[in-house]
Amino acid sequence: MTASTAPGSLRYRNESNRAKLANMDWSLVVLVLGAVGIGTLAIYSATRSPDGGFGLASKQVVFLAGGLVLMVAVAMVDYAKYRLVLPLMGLATVAALVAVLTPLGTEVRGTKGWFIVAGFSLQPAEFAKIGLIILLAAVFTGRSGNVEAPRIALSLVILGVLSALVLAERETGSVLVYCTIALGIYLVAGMPARFLILLVASAVGVFSVIFTSGVLAGYQQDRLTSFIDQESNVGASYNQVQSVNAIGSGGLTGKGLFEGPQTQFGFVPAQETDFIFTVVAEELGFVGAGAVLLLQGLILVRIFRVAQMARDSFGALLCVGVFAMLLIHVVQNVGMTMRLMPVTGIPLPFVSYGGSSLITSLIGIGLVQSVSVHRRRGAV
Amino acid sequence: MVAFALFSMLGARLYFLQVMQPEDFEAQVLSNRVRTIYTEAPRGQILDASGRVLAGQRESLVVTVDWTVLREAGDEARAEVFSEVSAALTTSGIKTKASGLNDVYSRAVDGALKPVVVADDVGEEVWIRLEEADLVGIAVERRFVRTYPYGDIGAHIVGYTGSVRDPDVAAELNLASDKIYFAGDELGIAGLEKVYEDVLRGTPEIRRVEVDAQNRLVRTLDIRQEAVAGQDIVLSIDIDVQYAAEQILEDELAQARERDPSGDGLAHLADSGSLVALNVNDGSVLALASYPSFDPRDFVLGISGDLWRELSDRADLPLLNRTIRGNYAAGSTFKPFVAYAAVDAGIRDQYFTWLDEGVYILESCIDPANAAAGCRFQNAGQAVLGPVQLRDALERSSDTYFYSLGETFWDQQDTYGRTGIQDTAQQFGFGTQSGIDLPIQAAGRLPTPENRIEQFGEEALWYPGDNVQLAIGQTDLLVTPVQLANAYAMLATGGTRFEPRVVDSIAFEGQVIEELPPVVAAEVQFDPEILAPIYDGLLAVVNPSLGTGRGTAVNAFAGFDLANYPIAGKTGTAEVDDKADFALFAGFGPWPEPEYAVAAILEQSGFGGDAAAPAVRRLFEILSGAAFAPAAPLAEERVIEVVGISPVDFAASLSALELFPELSPSQDEVEPEQ
């Protein structure tokens, strides 16, 4: 499957790094930095210490620096080269997800999905999203519009293996993301409608079995039932009650930075990570929260543009994968804080505190940038 | 397309929650896994000029109930806990019923996330017993409790604290100030405790802890806010001087009760009064005595309902700070300001000689008593003073001299304006709040034809008789004791009026961190040539050697070292319907470089020269540096046993005390004086 494209049909452009940089989508970079900026401010507000310490914000800046370096590095490499190392990438992804289940991994907040390395905790389930995007994009590259059964089967195997592994780590939220990435790629790759319907139907079936069979931990069931029946379990819907109160009390212009009582007195658990949106919404109001949504929307618009200008369908599918990943993160995360969605541990890209999430998102942007840098000649 | 639809949905939901505000999110604060534990920091102290503690802190052992825990416990378990606690308290001498504890608990539920106090000053044995019983939701802990070591001395100045009633009040407070409040917190309610709340209140400790499902503490997550003690305020008042002033006032009232009725023939009730001393050069207050007083220790941790009713229902209004909230007819103490207005307007010069025949007939009015033309106004005691100039009219308090001025101002209003007297009086601060740093002060009243109609309606017309009465400080002219003292202070300085200040500086841990500078309320260039004869007249009132020896306060100051410490002042005897005359005196000294202005108003105490002037004289003895005996005693140590209701500021719940003759619609038909 590697290097299946004939050399003649692809013209690798050996341009200087400077020219490559110039071909990056800089507006995308600016939008991402804007979102990270607001996020870091909110993290600072939620975690700063009374004596003026920066709290987790300083760590987030370190992650940002690392993530930006990786983003540029990923962007500089022609994405076609990633196909050359596909088997390696697949193996590494699976290995990491397996290893984290062994005693090498650590359990944090009910999720056995973390490596603790040199004081930093890493979540392989996050990085696996990138692996999945590249793998699925590669699987479906070729004769577009004619997705034959073997390819679908292969993609389902990949999806199934990764999902099973993260489920074992109790990273339910990641399964949702994986499925969305797959769905996005299926749609754009031109999967016939009958396959799609079949897939969605069987996904619903699998979900029902999982939910009733006791594979899910008690708290996971609680989260879902409490979302459906708000009165059923006060404890589990606590996050959302607090979160909705915080968002609602923010009003049009917010309580002012560092002035939100819900944030400052810590009434919303996980407010610097999964519930960071409540901090922005409470302290900066509709103006600030709307700005975050707008930035996320514009980021997606830029990724869509890059996909349209892609040199080949592999590049376009990479963009689609990243697009789907970010979209489901934003919709699920923001929807969760406003009680439109059940609670799952999915962070808000670029905004939530967390190295794995931020770096994964930035690598995703790096992939998109690589597609942009190595786009069709003349495409703007 | 799908992405766009999803984003629209998110945006719409955000708009719905934040801008349309379908629910009152503010009120909904709950806690679950993470609890915020919140501990009040010690409140700042109130110190007198020499650093003695007028309001301080001590630690008390209190029993608290944590409703968040007890709510989970279930009805049966809760009843058991309460009966155990009430048994422990009752054995130790604090009578408590389990149902009473349940009431406190019920009120606290869904309130502030902090344990409520159900008993304080409990003994060690209660502590040990309850600790051993290890009852769920019950704790014995040390808390700071307000102390007022001087008891009722200066109580009106110091004020008292109460508690934040409910979360709504706490929310309002949090909006209005940068301090943090929760329901049940200590809050300044009256006096300096109220005015300097922002300074005195500390910053509470806010600590986040993780609790398990049974609300047991697992670990401290972080300390969001370190506790910072409140700052202290230092007064310009020396508590010994304040105590002396209160003793003098009480004593002079007692003497007035013994004295025979004066001009109006009514017995002296003499149950209340004020004595105020200000520094004329910066407005700082030296004494502010209001009698009767109360004991702020009754308010610590809540006042019992019975005592509160008793204090607030008493006819002599002990909770009312009369010095700033009592509105009184000024009587003749108003004359110097009328004199200035008249000479300034050019109606008379100081040498104009008026023939005082003891009676003044206002021709334009009909006297209903004999249906003849003209109303009779006469001097107090029907004295006939003969020919008087301005200074004599002040020295001997000639009413007719000022009656005629009042009529002239009105008759020639085309020349002098309709409010010639009032315009000058306003410059001296009459009719406006003095600006003293104490709460709920009255503004007095400076009546004009216009504002009287505004206040009492179209019926309340202004008649010439009003102007005649105004000229001797009657009709519905009202002053507070502080206003009166401050007007005389301005007279003494020749044109600078300060806002009176009780607090001199703000301190923290024994160090002054901010000096509060004097605040100039008004700066007017009064004409020294007009002031000179007024000073002469006021000096003659007190000093026999500087006048004819027949001044209205000469007797009161007999024996005072006036040669070295000359004092200028004016007596007043104000009439109030159906009550004995109110005695007033206001003055300043030492002449010619005045330092202090002092005013006294003694209710229903007879002539100003008899009752008020001696009080001022005795306070001047202390201010002039004479040794004085009364050192303020420390109040007895007292154990607080009752947790009662949180009081309100009494003055705020009361319309200002207003004591002046009733106005009848036909003021021109004024009765002649007896």
mmCIF file with all atom_site columns, C-alpha atoms in Angstrom, chain B residues 223-325:
data_model
loop_
_atom_site.group_PDB
_atom_site.id
_atom_site.type_symbol
_atom_site.label_atom_id
_atom_site.label_alt_id
_atom_site.label_comp_id
_atom_site.label_asym_id
_atom_site.label_entity_id
_atom_site.label_seq_id
_atom_site.pdbx_PDB_ins_code
_atom_site.Cartn_x
_atom_site.Cartn_y
_atom_site.Cartn_z
_atom_site.occupancy
_atom_site.B_iso_or_equiv
_atom_site.pdbx_formal_charge
_atom_site.auth_seq_id
_atom_site.auth_comp_id
_atom_site.auth_asym_id
_atom_site.auth_atom_id
_atom_site.pdbx_PDB_model_num
ATOM 1   C CA . ILE B 1 223 ? -5.950  27.578 50.119 1.00 0.00 ? 223 ILE B CA 1
ATOM 2   C CA . ARG B 1 224 ? -7.547  29.954 47.683 1.00 0.00 ? 224 ARG B CA 1
ATOM 3   C CA . GLN B 1 225 ? -7.315  32.895 49.960 1.00 0.00 ? 225 GLN B CA 1
ATOM 4   C CA . GLU B 1 226 ? -5.119  33.457 52.963 1.00 0.00 ? 226 GLU B CA 1
ATOM 5   C CA . ALA B 1 227 ? -6.797  35.060 55.953 1.00 0.00 ? 227 ALA B CA 1
ATOM 6   C CA . VAL B 1 228 ? -5.887  38.705 56.450 1.00 0.00 ? 228 VAL B CA 1
ATOM 7   C CA . ALA B 1 229 ? -6.956  40.476 59.625 1.00 0.00 ? 229 ALA B CA 1
ATOM 8   C CA . GLY B 1 230 ? -8.963  43.669 59.343 1.00 0.00 ? 230 GLY B CA 1
ATOM 9   C CA . GLN B 1 231 ? -7.347  47.051 59.861 1.00 0.00 ? 231 GLN B CA 1
ATOM 10  C CA . ASP B 1 232 ? -7.757  49.129 62.993 1.00 0.00 ? 232 ASP B CA 1
ATOM 11  C CA . ILE B 1 233 ? -9.234  52.613 63.135 1.00 0.00 ? 233 ILE B CA 1
ATOM 12  C CA . VAL B 1 234 ? -7.867  55.199 65.545 1.00 0.00 ? 234 VAL B CA 1
ATOM 13  C CA . LEU B 1 235 ? -10.188 57.920 66.786 1.00 0.00 ? 235 LEU B CA 1
ATOM 14  C CA . SER B 1 236 ? -9.486  61.568 67.477 1.00 0.00 ? 236 SER B CA 1
ATOM 15  C CA . ILE B 1 237 ? -11.516 61.035 70.653 1.00 0.00 ? 237 ILE B CA 1
ATOM 16  C CA . ASP B 1 238 ? -9.848  60.296 73.969 1.00 0.00 ? 238 ASP B CA 1
ATOM 17  C CA . ILE B 1 239 ? -12.126 57.889 75.805 1.00 0.00 ? 239 ILE B CA 1
ATOM 18  C CA . ASP B 1 240 ? -11.504 59.709 79.115 1.00 0.00 ? 240 ASP B CA 1
ATOM 19  C CA . VAL B 1 241 ? -12.696 63.000 77.608 1.00 0.00 ? 241 VAL B CA 1
ATOM 20  C CA . GLN B 1 242 ? -15.656 61.213 76.049 1.00 0.00 ? 242 GLN B CA 1
ATOM 21  C CA . TYR B 1 243 ? -16.502 59.656 79.393 1.00 0.00 ? 243 TYR B CA 1
ATOM 22  C CA . ALA B 1 244 ? -16.177 63.030 81.121 1.00 0.00 ? 244 ALA B CA 1
ATOM 23  C CA . ALA B 1 245 ? -18.529 64.581 78.562 1.00 0.00 ? 245 ALA B CA 1
ATOM 24  C CA . GLU B 1 246 ? -21.067 61.816 79.123 1.00 0.00 ? 246 GLU B CA 1
ATOM 25  C CA . GLN B 1 247 ? -20.813 62.239 82.896 1.00 0.00 ? 247 GLN B CA 1
ATOM 26  C CA . ILE B 1 248 ? -21.243 66.011 82.616 1.00 0.00 ? 248 ILE B CA 1
ATOM 27  C CA . LEU B 1 249 ? -24.277 65.611 80.373 1.00 0.00 ? 249 LEU B CA 1
ATOM 28  C CA . GLU B 1 250 ? -25.882 63.062 82.660 1.00 0.00 ? 250 GLU B CA 1
ATOM 29  C CA . ASP B 1 251 ? -25.166 65.177 85.710 1.00 0.00 ? 251 ASP B CA 1
ATOM 30  C CA . GLU B 1 252 ? -26.494 68.419 84.201 1.00 0.00 ? 252 GLU B CA 1
ATOM 31  C CA . LEU B 1 253 ? -29.671 66.630 83.124 1.00 0.00 ? 253 LEU B CA 1
ATOM 32  C CA . ALA B 1 254 ? -30.084 65.372 86.694 1.00 0.00 ? 254 ALA B CA 1
ATOM 33  C CA . GLN B 1 255 ? -29.605 68.893 88.038 1.00 0.00 ? 255 GLN B CA 1
ATOM 34  C CA . ALA B 1 256 ? -32.089 70.281 85.509 1.00 0.00 ? 256 ALA B CA 1
ATOM 35  C CA . ARG B 1 257 ? -34.709 67.828 86.771 1.00 0.00 ? 257 ARG B CA 1
ATOM 36  C CA . GLU B 1 258 ? -34.303 69.310 90.252 1.00 0.00 ? 258 GLU B CA 1
ATOM 37  C CA . ARG B 1 259 ? -34.611 72.917 89.067 1.00 0.00 ? 259 ARG B CA 1
ATOM 38  C CA . ASP B 1 260 ? -37.898 74.805 89.169 1.00 0.00 ? 260 ASP B CA 1
ATOM 39  C CA . PRO B 1 261 ? -39.801 75.187 85.926 1.00 0.00 ? 261 PRO B CA 1
ATOM 40  C CA . SER B 1 262 ? -38.594 78.099 83.823 1.00 0.00 ? 262 SER B CA 1
ATOM 41  C CA . GLY B 1 263 ? -40.592 80.489 81.634 1.00 0.00 ? 263 GLY B CA 1
ATOM 42  C CA . ASP B 1 264 ? -43.113 77.997 80.310 1.00 0.00 ? 264 ASP B CA 1
ATOM 43  C CA . GLY B 1 265 ? -44.108 76.677 83.732 1.00 0.00 ? 265 GLY B CA 1
ATOM 44  C CA . LEU B 1 266 ? -43.615 73.027 82.744 1.00 0.00 ? 266 LEU B CA 1
ATOM 45  C CA . ALA B 1 267 ? -41.615 70.646 84.925 1.00 0.00 ? 267 ALA B CA 1
ATOM 46  C CA . HIS B 1 268 ? -38.258 69.639 83.489 1.00 0.00 ? 268 HIS B CA 1
ATOM 47  C CA . LEU B 1 269 ? -38.309 66.072 82.239 1.00 0.00 ? 269 LEU B CA 1
ATOM 48  C CA . ALA B 1 270 ? -34.617 66.446 81.294 1.00 0.00 ? 270 ALA B CA 1
ATOM 49  C CA . ASP B 1 271 ? -34.271 62.807 80.211 1.00 0.00 ? 271 ASP B CA 1
ATOM 50  C CA . SER B 1 272 ? -32.008 63.199 77.210 1.00 0.00 ? 272 SER B CA 1
ATOM 51  C CA . GLY B 1 273 ? -29.471 65.439 75.536 1.00 0.00 ? 273 GLY B CA 1
ATOM 52  C CA . SER B 1 274 ? -26.260 65.891 73.578 1.00 0.00 ? 274 SER B CA 1
ATOM 53  C CA . LEU B 1 275 ? -22.854 67.392 74.210 1.00 0.00 ? 275 LEU B CA 1
ATOM 54  C CA . VAL B 1 276 ? -20.442 67.818 71.312 1.00 0.00 ? 276 VAL B CA 1
ATOM 55  C CA . ALA B 1 277 ? -16.884 69.147 71.101 1.00 0.00 ? 277 ALA B CA 1
ATOM 56  C CA . LEU B 1 278 ? -15.036 69.745 67.831 1.00 0.00 ? 278 LEU B CA 1
ATOM 57  C CA . ASN B 1 279 ? -11.583 71.008 66.952 1.00 0.00 ? 279 ASN B CA 1
ATOM 58  C CA . VAL B 1 280 ? -12.349 74.127 64.884 1.00 0.00 ? 280 VAL B CA 1
ATOM 59  C CA . ASN B 1 281 ? -9.059  73.890 62.981 1.00 0.00 ? 281 ASN B CA 1
ATOM 60  C CA . ASP B 1 282 ? -9.474  70.448 61.456 1.00 0.00 ? 282 ASP B CA 1
ATOM 61  C CA . GLY B 1 283 ? -12.966 69.231 62.286 1.00 0.00 ? 283 GLY B CA 1
ATOM 62  C CA . SER B 1 284 ? -11.765 66.379 64.471 1.00 0.00 ? 284 SER B CA 1
ATOM 63  C CA . VAL B 1 285 ? -14.234 65.338 67.145 1.00 0.00 ? 285 VAL B CA 1
ATOM 64  C CA . LEU B 1 286 ? -13.154 65.392 70.809 1.00 0.00 ? 286 LEU B CA 1
ATOM 65  C CA . ALA B 1 287 ? -16.381 64.280 72.421 1.00 0.00 ? 287 ALA B CA 1
ATOM 66  C CA . LEU B 1 288 ? -19.738 63.209 71.141 1.00 0.00 ? 288 LEU B CA 1
ATOM 67  C CA . ALA B 1 289 ? -22.040 62.436 74.026 1.00 0.00 ? 289 ALA B CA 1
ATOM 68  C CA . SER B 1 290 ? -25.629 61.349 73.493 1.00 0.00 ? 290 SER B CA 1
ATOM 69  C CA . TYR B 1 291 ? -27.730 60.522 76.514 1.00 0.00 ? 291 TYR B CA 1
ATOM 70  C CA . PRO B 1 292 ? -29.178 58.017 77.239 1.00 0.00 ? 292 PRO B CA 1
ATOM 71  C CA . SER B 1 293 ? -26.863 55.362 75.890 1.00 0.00 ? 293 SER B CA 1
ATOM 72  C CA . PHE B 1 294 ? -26.836 51.576 75.532 1.00 0.00 ? 294 PHE B CA 1
ATOM 73  C CA . ASP B 1 295 ? -24.394 48.735 75.979 1.00 0.00 ? 295 ASP B CA 1
ATOM 74  C CA . PRO B 1 296 ? -23.080 47.370 72.683 1.00 0.00 ? 296 PRO B CA 1
ATOM 75  C CA . ARG B 1 297 ? -22.107 44.156 74.456 1.00 0.00 ? 297 ARG B CA 1
ATOM 76  C CA . ASP B 1 298 ? -25.785 43.265 74.381 1.00 0.00 ? 298 ASP B CA 1
ATOM 77  C CA . PHE B 1 299 ? -25.473 42.982 70.609 1.00 0.00 ? 299 PHE B CA 1
ATOM 78  C CA . VAL B 1 300 ? -22.493 40.656 70.386 1.00 0.00 ? 300 VAL B CA 1
ATOM 79  C CA . LEU B 1 301 ? -23.499 37.464 68.523 1.00 0.00 ? 301 LEU B CA 1
ATOM 80  C CA . GLY B 1 302 ? -27.079 38.676 68.302 1.00 0.00 ? 302 GLY B CA 1
ATOM 81  C CA . ILE B 1 303 ? -29.327 40.493 70.735 1.00 0.00 ? 303 ILE B CA 1
ATOM 82  C CA . SER B 1 304 ? -32.217 38.785 72.462 1.00 0.00 ? 304 SER B CA 1
ATOM 83  C CA . GLY B 1 305 ? -35.559 39.716 70.988 1.00 0.00 ? 305 GLY B CA 1
ATOM 84  C CA . ASP B 1 306 ? -36.864 40.974 74.340 1.00 0.00 ? 306 ASP B CA 1
ATOM 85  C CA . LEU B 1 307 ? -33.948 43.288 74.959 1.00 0.00 ? 307 LEU B CA 1
ATOM 86  C CA . TRP B 1 308 ? -34.118 44.612 71.416 1.00 0.00 ? 308 TRP B CA 1
ATOM 87  C CA . ARG B 1 309 ? -37.808 45.411 71.806 1.00 0.00 ? 309 ARG B CA 1
ATOM 88  C CA . GLU B 1 310 ? -37.148 47.055 75.140 1.00 0.00 ? 310 GLU B CA 1
ATOM 89  C CA . LEU B 1 311 ? -34.341 49.222 73.772 1.00 0.00 ? 311 LEU B CA 1
ATOM 90  C CA . SER B 1 312 ? -36.180 50.241 70.648 1.00 0.00 ? 312 SER B CA 1
ATOM 91  C CA . ASP B 1 313 ? -39.512 50.897 72.368 1.00 0.00 ? 313 ASP B CA 1
ATOM 92  C CA . ARG B 1 314 ? -38.207 53.074 75.160 1.00 0.00 ? 314 ARG B CA 1
ATOM 93  C CA . ALA B 1 315 ? -39.555 56.629 74.979 1.00 0.00 ? 315 ALA B CA 1
ATOM 94  C CA . ASP B 1 316 ? -36.124 58.183 75.544 1.00 0.00 ? 316 ASP B CA 1
ATOM 95  C CA . LEU B 1 317 ? -34.701 56.282 72.553 1.00 0.00 ? 317 LEU B CA 1
ATOM 96  C CA . PRO B 1 318 ? -31.349 55.100 73.938 1.00 0.00 ? 318 PRO B CA 1
ATOM 97  C CA . LEU B 1 319 ? -30.282 53.669 70.579 1.00 0.00 ? 319 LEU B CA 1
ATOM 98  C CA . LEU B 1 320 ? -30.624 57.036 68.877 1.00 0.00 ? 320 LEU B CA 1
ATOM 99  C CA . ASN B 1 321 ? -27.432 59.039 68.470 1.00 0.00 ? 321 ASN B CA 1
ATOM 100 C CA . ARG B 1 322 ? -28.943 62.439 69.155 1.00 0.00 ? 322 ARG B CA 1
ATOM 101 C CA . THR B 1 323 ? -25.743 64.306 68.286 1.00 0.00 ? 323 THR B CA 1
ATOM 102 C CA . ILE B 1 324 ? -26.192 63.530 64.613 1.00 0.00 ? 324 ILE B CA 1
ATOM 103 C CA . ARG B 1 325 ? -29.770 62.335 64.400 1.00 0.00 ? 325 ARG B CA 1
#
